Short mmCIF file of C-alpha atoms and ligand atoms in Angstrom, two decimals:
data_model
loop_
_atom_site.label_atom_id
_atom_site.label_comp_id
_atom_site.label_asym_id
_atom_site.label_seq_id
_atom_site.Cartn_x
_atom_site.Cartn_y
_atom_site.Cartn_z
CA UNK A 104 51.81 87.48 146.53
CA UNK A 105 49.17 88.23 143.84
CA UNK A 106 47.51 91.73 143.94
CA UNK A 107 45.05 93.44 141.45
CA UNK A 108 46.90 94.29 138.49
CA UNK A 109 44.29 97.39 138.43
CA UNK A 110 45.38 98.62 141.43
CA UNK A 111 48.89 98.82 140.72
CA UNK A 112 48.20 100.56 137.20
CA UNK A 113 46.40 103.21 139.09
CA UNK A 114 48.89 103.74 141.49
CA UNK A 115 51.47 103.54 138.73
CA UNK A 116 49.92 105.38 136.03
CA UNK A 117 50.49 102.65 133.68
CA UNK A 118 48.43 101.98 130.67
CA UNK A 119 46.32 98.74 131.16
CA UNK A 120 45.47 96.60 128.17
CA UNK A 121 43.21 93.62 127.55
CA UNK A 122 44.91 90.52 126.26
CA UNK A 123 42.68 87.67 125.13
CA UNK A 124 43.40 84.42 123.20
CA UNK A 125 42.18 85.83 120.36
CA UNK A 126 43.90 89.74 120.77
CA UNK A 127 47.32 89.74 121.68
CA UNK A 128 48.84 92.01 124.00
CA UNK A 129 49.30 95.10 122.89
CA UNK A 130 53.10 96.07 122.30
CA UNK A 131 54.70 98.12 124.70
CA UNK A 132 53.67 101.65 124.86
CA UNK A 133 57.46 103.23 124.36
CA UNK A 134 57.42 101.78 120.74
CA UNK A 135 56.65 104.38 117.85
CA UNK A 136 55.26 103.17 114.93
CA UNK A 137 57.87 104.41 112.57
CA UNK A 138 60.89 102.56 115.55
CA UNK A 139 61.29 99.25 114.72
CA UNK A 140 59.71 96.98 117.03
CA UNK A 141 62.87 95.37 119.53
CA UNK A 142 62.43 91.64 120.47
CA UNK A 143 60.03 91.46 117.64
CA UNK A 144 60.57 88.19 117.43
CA UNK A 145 62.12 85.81 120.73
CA UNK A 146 65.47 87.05 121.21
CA UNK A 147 68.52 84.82 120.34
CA UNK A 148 72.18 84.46 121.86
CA UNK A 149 73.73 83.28 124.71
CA UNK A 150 74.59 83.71 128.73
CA UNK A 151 77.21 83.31 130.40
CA UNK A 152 75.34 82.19 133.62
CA UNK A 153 74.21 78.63 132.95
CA UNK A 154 77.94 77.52 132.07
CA UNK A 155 80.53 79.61 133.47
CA UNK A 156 78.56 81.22 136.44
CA UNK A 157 80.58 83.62 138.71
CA UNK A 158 83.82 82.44 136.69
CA UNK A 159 83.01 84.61 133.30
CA UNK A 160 85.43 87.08 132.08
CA UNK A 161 85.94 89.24 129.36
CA UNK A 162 88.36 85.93 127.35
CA UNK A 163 85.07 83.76 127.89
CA UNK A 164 82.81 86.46 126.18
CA UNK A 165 85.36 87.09 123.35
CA UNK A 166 85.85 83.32 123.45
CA UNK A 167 81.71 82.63 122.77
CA UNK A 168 81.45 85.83 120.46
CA UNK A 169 83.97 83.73 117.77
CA UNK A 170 81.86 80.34 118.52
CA UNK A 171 78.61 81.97 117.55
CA UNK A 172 80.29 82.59 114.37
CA UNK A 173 82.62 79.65 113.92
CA UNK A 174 80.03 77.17 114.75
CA UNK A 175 77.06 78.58 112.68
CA UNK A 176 74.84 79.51 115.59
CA UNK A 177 75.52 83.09 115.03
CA UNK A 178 73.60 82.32 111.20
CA UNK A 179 71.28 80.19 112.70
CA UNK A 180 69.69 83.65 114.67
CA UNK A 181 71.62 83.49 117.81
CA UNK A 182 72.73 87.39 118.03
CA UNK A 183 73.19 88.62 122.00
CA UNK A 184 75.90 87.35 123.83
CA UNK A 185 74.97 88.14 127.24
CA UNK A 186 77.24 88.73 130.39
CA UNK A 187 75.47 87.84 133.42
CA UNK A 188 75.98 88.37 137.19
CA UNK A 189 80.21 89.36 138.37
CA UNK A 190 81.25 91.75 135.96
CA UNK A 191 80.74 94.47 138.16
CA UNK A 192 83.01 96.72 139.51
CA UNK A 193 82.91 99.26 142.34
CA UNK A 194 81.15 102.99 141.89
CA UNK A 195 83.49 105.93 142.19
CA UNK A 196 82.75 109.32 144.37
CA UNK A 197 80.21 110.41 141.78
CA UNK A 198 78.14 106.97 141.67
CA UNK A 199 79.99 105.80 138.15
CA UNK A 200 80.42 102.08 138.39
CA UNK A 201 83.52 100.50 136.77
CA UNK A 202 83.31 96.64 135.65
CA UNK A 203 85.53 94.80 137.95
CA UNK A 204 89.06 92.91 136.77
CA UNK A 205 87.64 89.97 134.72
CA UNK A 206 86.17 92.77 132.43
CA UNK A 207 88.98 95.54 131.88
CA UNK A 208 87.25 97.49 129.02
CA UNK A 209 83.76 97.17 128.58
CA UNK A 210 83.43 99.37 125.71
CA UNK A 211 86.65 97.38 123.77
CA UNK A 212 84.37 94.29 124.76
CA UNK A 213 81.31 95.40 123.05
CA UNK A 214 83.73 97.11 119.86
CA UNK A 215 84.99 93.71 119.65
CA UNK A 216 81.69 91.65 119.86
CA UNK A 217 79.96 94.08 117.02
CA UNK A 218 82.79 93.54 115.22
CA UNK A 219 81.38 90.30 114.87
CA UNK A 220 77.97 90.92 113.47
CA UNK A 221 76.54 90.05 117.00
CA UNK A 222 75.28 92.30 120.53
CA UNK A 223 76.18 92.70 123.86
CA UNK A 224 74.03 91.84 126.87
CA UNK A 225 74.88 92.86 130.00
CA UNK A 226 73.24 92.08 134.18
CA UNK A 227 72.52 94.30 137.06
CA UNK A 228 69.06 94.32 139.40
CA UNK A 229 66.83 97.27 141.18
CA UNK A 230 68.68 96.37 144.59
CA UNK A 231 72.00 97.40 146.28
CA UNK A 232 73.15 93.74 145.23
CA UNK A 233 73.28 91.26 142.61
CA UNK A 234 72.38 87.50 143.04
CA UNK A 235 76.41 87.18 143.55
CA UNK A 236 76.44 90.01 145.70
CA UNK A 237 78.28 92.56 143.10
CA UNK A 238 76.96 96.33 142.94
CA UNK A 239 73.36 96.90 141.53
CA UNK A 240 71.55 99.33 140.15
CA UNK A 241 69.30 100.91 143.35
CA UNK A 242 69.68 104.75 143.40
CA UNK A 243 71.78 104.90 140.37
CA UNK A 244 69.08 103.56 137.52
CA UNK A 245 69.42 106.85 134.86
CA UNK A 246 73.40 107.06 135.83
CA UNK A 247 73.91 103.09 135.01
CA UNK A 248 71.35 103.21 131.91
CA UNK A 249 73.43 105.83 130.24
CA UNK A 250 76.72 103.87 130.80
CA UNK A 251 75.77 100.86 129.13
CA UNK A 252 74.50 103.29 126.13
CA UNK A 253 78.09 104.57 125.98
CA UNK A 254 79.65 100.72 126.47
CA UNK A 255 77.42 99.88 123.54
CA UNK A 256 75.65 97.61 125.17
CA UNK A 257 72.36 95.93 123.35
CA UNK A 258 70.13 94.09 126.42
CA UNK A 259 70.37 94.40 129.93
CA UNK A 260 68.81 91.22 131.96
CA UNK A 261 67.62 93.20 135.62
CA UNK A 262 67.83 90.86 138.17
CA UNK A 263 65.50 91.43 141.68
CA UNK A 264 67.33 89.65 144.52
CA UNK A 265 68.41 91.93 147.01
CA UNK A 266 65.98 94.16 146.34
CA UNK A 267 63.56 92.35 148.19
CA UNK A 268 65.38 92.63 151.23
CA UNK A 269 66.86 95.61 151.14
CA UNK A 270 63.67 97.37 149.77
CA UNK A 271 60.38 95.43 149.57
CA UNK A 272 60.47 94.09 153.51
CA UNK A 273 62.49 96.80 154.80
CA UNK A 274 60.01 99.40 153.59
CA UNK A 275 56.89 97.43 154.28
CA UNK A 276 57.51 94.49 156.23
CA UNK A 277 53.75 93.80 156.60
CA UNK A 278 52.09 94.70 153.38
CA UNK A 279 52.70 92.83 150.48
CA UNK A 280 50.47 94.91 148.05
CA UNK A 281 52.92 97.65 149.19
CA UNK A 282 55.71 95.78 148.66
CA UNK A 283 54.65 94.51 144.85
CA UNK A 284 54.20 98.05 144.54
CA UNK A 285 57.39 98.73 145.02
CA UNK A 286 58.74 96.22 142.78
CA UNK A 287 56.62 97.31 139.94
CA UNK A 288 58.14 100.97 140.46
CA UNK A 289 61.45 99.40 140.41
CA UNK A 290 60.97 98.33 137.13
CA UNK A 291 59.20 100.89 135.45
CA UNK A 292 62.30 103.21 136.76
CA UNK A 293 64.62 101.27 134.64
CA UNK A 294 62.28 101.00 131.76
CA UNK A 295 62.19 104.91 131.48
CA UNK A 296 65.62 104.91 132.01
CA UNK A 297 66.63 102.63 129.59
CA UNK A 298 64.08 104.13 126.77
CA UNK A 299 66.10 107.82 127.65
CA UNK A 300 69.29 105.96 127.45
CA UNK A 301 69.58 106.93 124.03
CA UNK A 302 70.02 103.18 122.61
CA UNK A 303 67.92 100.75 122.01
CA UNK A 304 68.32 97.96 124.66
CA UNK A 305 66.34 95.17 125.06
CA UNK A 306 65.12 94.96 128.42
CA UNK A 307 64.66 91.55 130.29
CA UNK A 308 62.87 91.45 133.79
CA UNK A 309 63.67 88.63 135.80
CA UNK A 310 62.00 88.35 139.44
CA UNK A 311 60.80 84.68 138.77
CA UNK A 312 57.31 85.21 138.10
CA UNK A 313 56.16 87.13 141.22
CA UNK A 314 53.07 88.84 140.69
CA UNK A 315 52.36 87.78 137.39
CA UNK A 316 54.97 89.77 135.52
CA UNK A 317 52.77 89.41 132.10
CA UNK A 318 50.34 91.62 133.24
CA UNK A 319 52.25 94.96 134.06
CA UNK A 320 55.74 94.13 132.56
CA UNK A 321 54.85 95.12 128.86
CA UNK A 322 53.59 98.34 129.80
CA UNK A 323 56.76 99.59 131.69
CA UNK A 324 58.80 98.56 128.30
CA UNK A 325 59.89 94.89 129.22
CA UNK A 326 60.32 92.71 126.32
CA UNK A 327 60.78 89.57 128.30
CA UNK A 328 60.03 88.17 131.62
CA UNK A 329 60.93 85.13 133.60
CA UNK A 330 58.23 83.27 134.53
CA UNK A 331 59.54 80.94 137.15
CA UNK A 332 62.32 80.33 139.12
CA UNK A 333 65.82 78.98 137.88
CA UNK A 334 66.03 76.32 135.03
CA UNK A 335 68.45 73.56 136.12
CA UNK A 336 70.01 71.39 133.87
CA UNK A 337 67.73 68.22 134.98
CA UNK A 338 64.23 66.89 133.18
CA UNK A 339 62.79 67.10 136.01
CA UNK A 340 63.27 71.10 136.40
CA UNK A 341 62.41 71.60 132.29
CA UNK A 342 59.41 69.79 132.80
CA UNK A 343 58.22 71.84 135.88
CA UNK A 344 58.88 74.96 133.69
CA UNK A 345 56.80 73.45 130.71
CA UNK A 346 54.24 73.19 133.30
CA UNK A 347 54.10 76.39 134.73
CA UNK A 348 53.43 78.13 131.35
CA UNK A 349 49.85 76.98 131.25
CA UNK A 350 47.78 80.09 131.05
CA UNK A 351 50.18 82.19 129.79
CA UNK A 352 50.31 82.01 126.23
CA UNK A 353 47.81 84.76 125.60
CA UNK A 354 50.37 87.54 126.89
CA UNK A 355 53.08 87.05 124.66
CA UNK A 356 53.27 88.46 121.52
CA UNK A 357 55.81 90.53 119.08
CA UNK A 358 57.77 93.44 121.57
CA UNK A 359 57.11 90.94 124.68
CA UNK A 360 57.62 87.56 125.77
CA UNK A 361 57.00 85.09 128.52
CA UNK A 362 60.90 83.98 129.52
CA UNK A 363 60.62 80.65 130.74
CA UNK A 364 64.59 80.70 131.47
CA UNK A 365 67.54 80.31 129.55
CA UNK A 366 68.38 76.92 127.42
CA UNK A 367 70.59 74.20 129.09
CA UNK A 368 70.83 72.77 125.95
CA UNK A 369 74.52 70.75 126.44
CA UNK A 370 74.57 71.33 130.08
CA UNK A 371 74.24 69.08 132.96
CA UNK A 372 73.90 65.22 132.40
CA UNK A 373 70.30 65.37 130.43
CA UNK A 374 70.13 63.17 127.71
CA UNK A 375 70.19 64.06 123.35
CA UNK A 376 66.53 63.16 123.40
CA UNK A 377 66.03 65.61 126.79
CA UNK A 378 68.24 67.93 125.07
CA UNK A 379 65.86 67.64 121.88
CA UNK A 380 62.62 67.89 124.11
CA UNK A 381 63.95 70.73 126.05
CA UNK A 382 64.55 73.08 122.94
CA UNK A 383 61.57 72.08 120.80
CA UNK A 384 59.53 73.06 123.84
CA UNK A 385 60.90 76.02 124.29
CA UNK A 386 60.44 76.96 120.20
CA UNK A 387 56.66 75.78 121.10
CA UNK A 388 57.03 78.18 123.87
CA UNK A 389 58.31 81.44 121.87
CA UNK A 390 60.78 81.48 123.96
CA UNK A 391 63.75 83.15 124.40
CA UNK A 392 66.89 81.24 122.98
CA UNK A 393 69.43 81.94 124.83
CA UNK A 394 72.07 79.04 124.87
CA UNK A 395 73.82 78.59 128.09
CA UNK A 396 76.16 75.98 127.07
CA UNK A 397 80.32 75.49 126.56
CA UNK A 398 80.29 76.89 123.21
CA UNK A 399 84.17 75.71 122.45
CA UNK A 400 83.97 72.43 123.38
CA UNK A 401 79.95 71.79 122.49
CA UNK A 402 79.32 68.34 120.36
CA UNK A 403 78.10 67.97 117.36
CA UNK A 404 74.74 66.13 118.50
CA UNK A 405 74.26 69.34 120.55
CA UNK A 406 75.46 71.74 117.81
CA UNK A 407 72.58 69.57 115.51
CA UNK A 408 70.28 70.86 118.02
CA UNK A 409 70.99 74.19 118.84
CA UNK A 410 71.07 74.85 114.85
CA UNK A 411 68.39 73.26 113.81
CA UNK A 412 67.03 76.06 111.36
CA UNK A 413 63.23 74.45 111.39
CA UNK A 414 63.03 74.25 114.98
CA UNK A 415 64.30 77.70 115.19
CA UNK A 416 61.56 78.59 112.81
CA UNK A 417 58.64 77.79 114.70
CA UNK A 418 60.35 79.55 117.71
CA UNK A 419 60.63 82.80 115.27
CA UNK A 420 57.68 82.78 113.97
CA UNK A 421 56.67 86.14 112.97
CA UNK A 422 52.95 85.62 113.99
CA UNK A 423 54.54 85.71 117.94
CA UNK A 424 51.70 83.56 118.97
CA UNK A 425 52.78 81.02 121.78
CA UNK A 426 51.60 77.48 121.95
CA UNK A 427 49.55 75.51 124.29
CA UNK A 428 49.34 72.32 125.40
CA UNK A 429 46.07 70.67 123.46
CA UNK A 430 45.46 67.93 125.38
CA UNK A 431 47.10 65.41 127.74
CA UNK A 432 46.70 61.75 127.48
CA UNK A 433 47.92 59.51 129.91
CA UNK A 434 51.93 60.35 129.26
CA UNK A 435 51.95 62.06 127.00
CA UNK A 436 51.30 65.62 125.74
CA UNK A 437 49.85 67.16 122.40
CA UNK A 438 51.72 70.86 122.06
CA UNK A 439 50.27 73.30 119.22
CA UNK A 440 51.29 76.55 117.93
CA UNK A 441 49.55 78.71 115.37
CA UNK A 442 52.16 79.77 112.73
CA UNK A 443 51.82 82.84 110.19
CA UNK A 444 50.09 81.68 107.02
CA UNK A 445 47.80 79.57 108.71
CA UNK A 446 50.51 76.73 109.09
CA UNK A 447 50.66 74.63 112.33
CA UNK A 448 53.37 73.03 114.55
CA UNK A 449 52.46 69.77 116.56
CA UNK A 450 54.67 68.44 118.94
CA UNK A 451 53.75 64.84 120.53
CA UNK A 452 55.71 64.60 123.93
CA UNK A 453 56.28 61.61 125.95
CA UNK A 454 56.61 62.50 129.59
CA UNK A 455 57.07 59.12 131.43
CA UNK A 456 59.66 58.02 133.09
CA UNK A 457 60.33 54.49 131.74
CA UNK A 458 57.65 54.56 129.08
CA UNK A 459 59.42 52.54 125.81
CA UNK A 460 58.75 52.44 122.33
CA UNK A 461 57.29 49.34 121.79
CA UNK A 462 53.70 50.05 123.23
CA UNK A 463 52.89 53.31 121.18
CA UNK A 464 51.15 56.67 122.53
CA UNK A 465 48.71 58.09 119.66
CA UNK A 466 48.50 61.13 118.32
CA UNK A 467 44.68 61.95 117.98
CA UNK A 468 44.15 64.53 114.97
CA UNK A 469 40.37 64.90 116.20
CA UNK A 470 41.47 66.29 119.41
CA UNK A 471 43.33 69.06 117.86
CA UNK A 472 39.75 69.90 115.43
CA UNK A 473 41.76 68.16 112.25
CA UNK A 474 41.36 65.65 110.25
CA UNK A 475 43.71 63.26 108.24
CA UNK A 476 45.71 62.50 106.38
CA UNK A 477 47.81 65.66 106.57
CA UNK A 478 50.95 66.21 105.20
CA UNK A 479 53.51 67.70 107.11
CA UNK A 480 57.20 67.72 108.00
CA UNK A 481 59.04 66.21 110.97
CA UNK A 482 61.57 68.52 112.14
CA UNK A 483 64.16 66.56 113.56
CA UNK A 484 64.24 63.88 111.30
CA UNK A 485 63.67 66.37 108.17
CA UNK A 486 61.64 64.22 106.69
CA UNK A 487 57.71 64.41 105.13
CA UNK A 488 55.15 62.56 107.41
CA UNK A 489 51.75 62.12 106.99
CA UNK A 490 49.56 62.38 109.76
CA UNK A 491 46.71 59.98 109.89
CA UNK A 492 43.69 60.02 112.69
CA UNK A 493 44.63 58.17 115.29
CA UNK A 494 47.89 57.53 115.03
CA UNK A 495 50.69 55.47 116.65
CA UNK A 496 53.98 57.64 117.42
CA UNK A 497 57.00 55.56 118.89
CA UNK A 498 58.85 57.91 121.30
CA UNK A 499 60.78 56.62 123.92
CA UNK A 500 60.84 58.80 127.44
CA UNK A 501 61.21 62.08 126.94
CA UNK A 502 61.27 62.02 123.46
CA UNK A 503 59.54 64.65 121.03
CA UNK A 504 58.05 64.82 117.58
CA UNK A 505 57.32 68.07 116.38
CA UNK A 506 55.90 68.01 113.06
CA UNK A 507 54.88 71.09 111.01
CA UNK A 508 52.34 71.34 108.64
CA UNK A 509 50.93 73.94 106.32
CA UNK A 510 47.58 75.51 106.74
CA UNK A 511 45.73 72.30 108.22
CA UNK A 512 41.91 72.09 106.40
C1 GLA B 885 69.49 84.66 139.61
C2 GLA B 885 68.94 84.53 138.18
C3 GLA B 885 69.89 83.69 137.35
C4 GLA B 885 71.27 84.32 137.35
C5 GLA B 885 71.78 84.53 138.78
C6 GLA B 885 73.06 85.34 138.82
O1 GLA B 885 69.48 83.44 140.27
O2 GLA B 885 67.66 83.98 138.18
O3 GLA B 885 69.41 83.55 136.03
O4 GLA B 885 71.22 85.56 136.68
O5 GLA B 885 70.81 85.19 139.58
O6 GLA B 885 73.50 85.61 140.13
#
């Protein structure tokens, strides 16, 4: 499925740009310089998707609008609270779509969710479907653009599925170039739409990674895009992501982010210290934090997690730069990310399966160009740590230390 991004910038008239380690990609080409920058830093909220899937109505949105708040998330950073796939209704004689009966007023919705300091996200695709098979966007981009201006709504997450079908094959069943072409259009169509919507609305691609999104997404407006396929709520499936990012970091920056898939922080039957991996990795990641989880009846151990104002700090971090993996060492991985002001996050990862604490993995500062002792934080105990050369670091499978330190020498 890959095809030369330089061909499809020709044929798209898109402006190409040259992302390196060292040069970010440059923003998105909609932004003025005097318009604040959206998604300027990983955007933070929640989706309905990971916990209520096709069951969400407009009680459950209300429902996680006043957790946000109640629970401190909502001061922690998260802001969106994003309806995913079923909300949609049908479209009338002149192509206006209605939200179906679990959403009765969309525009009271969104009144109501402002009201609480927060935004409103909403779902729809480029094809005649949805995942769930509700009404899409295909023929009716500018028209459906405008009415999510008018609902108020903040974000709009655009979805592929049927659009390969009902589009990509159907128009060219034997040319895949064509049919990436295609795609790409797709996207750009609601990107233009979206930027003459009037409203500012963050604007999430998600068509798993085909065709390396990172390449041509920024330049059609996209401030995120997901990477891969779905996240599960398993190890197994958060470790795949982790290791799909590889290569990646270099096109992320402040406007535009690799989306490795929304958090299942407090979801399926993961462990705290999964739970704890899975979010520091994704604040390594400058990801996007959107929780996923059962806001009302969330613990406190997951609650400690999802609000953990230092982790959410590296994820934040103004400079936008994305982390890498250092090095790997048997099981275990060495995670960096360069912060603004010349500070650093390390996070030490064990990835075995039945690895225990009581034969140690090291952390080797030489391997990362530093030298100890170094002072530094750990994040999830909140305590100071000094980091010496080679040093011993008990984590038990699937455990994390992420440790921050302040421009390293
Ligand atoms: C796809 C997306 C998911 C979710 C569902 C909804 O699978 O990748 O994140 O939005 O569709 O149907």
């Amino acid at each position: 499925m890959r095809i030369p991004a330089q061909f499809l910038f020709a044929v798209l008239g898109l402006t190409t740009f040259a992302a390196t380690a060292e040069t970010p990609a440059a923003p998105a080409k909609h932004h003025h310089a005097q318009t604040p920058i959206l998604a300027a830093t990983p955007p933070m909220g929640w989706n309905s998707w990971n916990f209520f899937k096709g069951k969400v109505t407009d009680q459950d949105i209300r429902n996680a609008a006043d957790q946000l708040v109640a629970t401190g998330m909502k001061d922690a950073g998260y802001v969106y609270i994003n309806i995913d796939d079923t909300w949609e209704g049908e479209r009338d004689a002149n192509g206006v779509l209605s939200s179906n009966s679990k959403f009765p007023d969309m525009k009271a919705l969104a009144d109501y969710v402002h009201s609480k300091g927060l935004k409103l996200g909403i779902y729809s695709g480029p094809g005649p479907l949805t995942c769930a098979r509700f009404p899409a966007s295909l023929d009716h981009e500018v028209q459906d653009a405008k009415l999510y201006a008018s609902w108020g709504i903040d974000y709009l997450k655009y979805d592929l599925c049927s659009f390969r079908q009902a589009v990509m094959t159907a128009k060219a069943p034997d040319d895949e170039a064509e049919q990436m072409r295609l795609m790409i259009a797709a996207y750009d169509k609601m990107g233009k739409a979206l930027k003459d919507s009037g409203r500012p609305i963050v604007y999430s691609l998600c068509q798993y990674g085909w065709d390396a999104p990172w390449v041509w997404a920024p330049a059609l407006g996209g401030n995120l895009w997901r990477t891969t396929g779905d996240v599960q709520p398993n190890w197994h499936s958060i470790y795949d992501i982790i290791s799909e990012q590889a290569g990646l970091a270099k096109y992320a920056g402040p406007g535009h982010w690799n989306d490795p898939d929304m958090l299942e922080v407090g979801n399926g039957k993961m462990t705290l210290v999964e739970n704890r991996a899975h979010f520091t990795m994704w604040a390594m990641l400058a990801a996007p934090l959107l929780a996923g989880n059962d806001l009302p009846n969330m613990t406190p151990e997951i609650k400690a997690i999802l609000t953990n104002k230092d982790v959410i700090a590296i994820d934040q971090d103004k400079l936008g730069r994305e982390g890498t993996k250092a090095y790997a060492d048997g099981e275990s991985e060495v995670w960096t990310r360069r912060l603004a002001g010349g500070a650093l996050a390390i996070a030490v990862l064990n990835v075995g399966y039945d690895r225990t604490s009581n034969h140690p993995i090291y952390l080797d500062l030489a391997r990362l160009g530093l030298h100890g002792p170094l002072k530094g934080k750990d994040l999830w105990s909140g305590k100071d740590v000094t980091l010496t050369d080679h040093m011993p670091v008990e984590l038990v499978s699937h455990d994390v230390m992420l440790v921050r330190i302040a421009a390293p020498k």
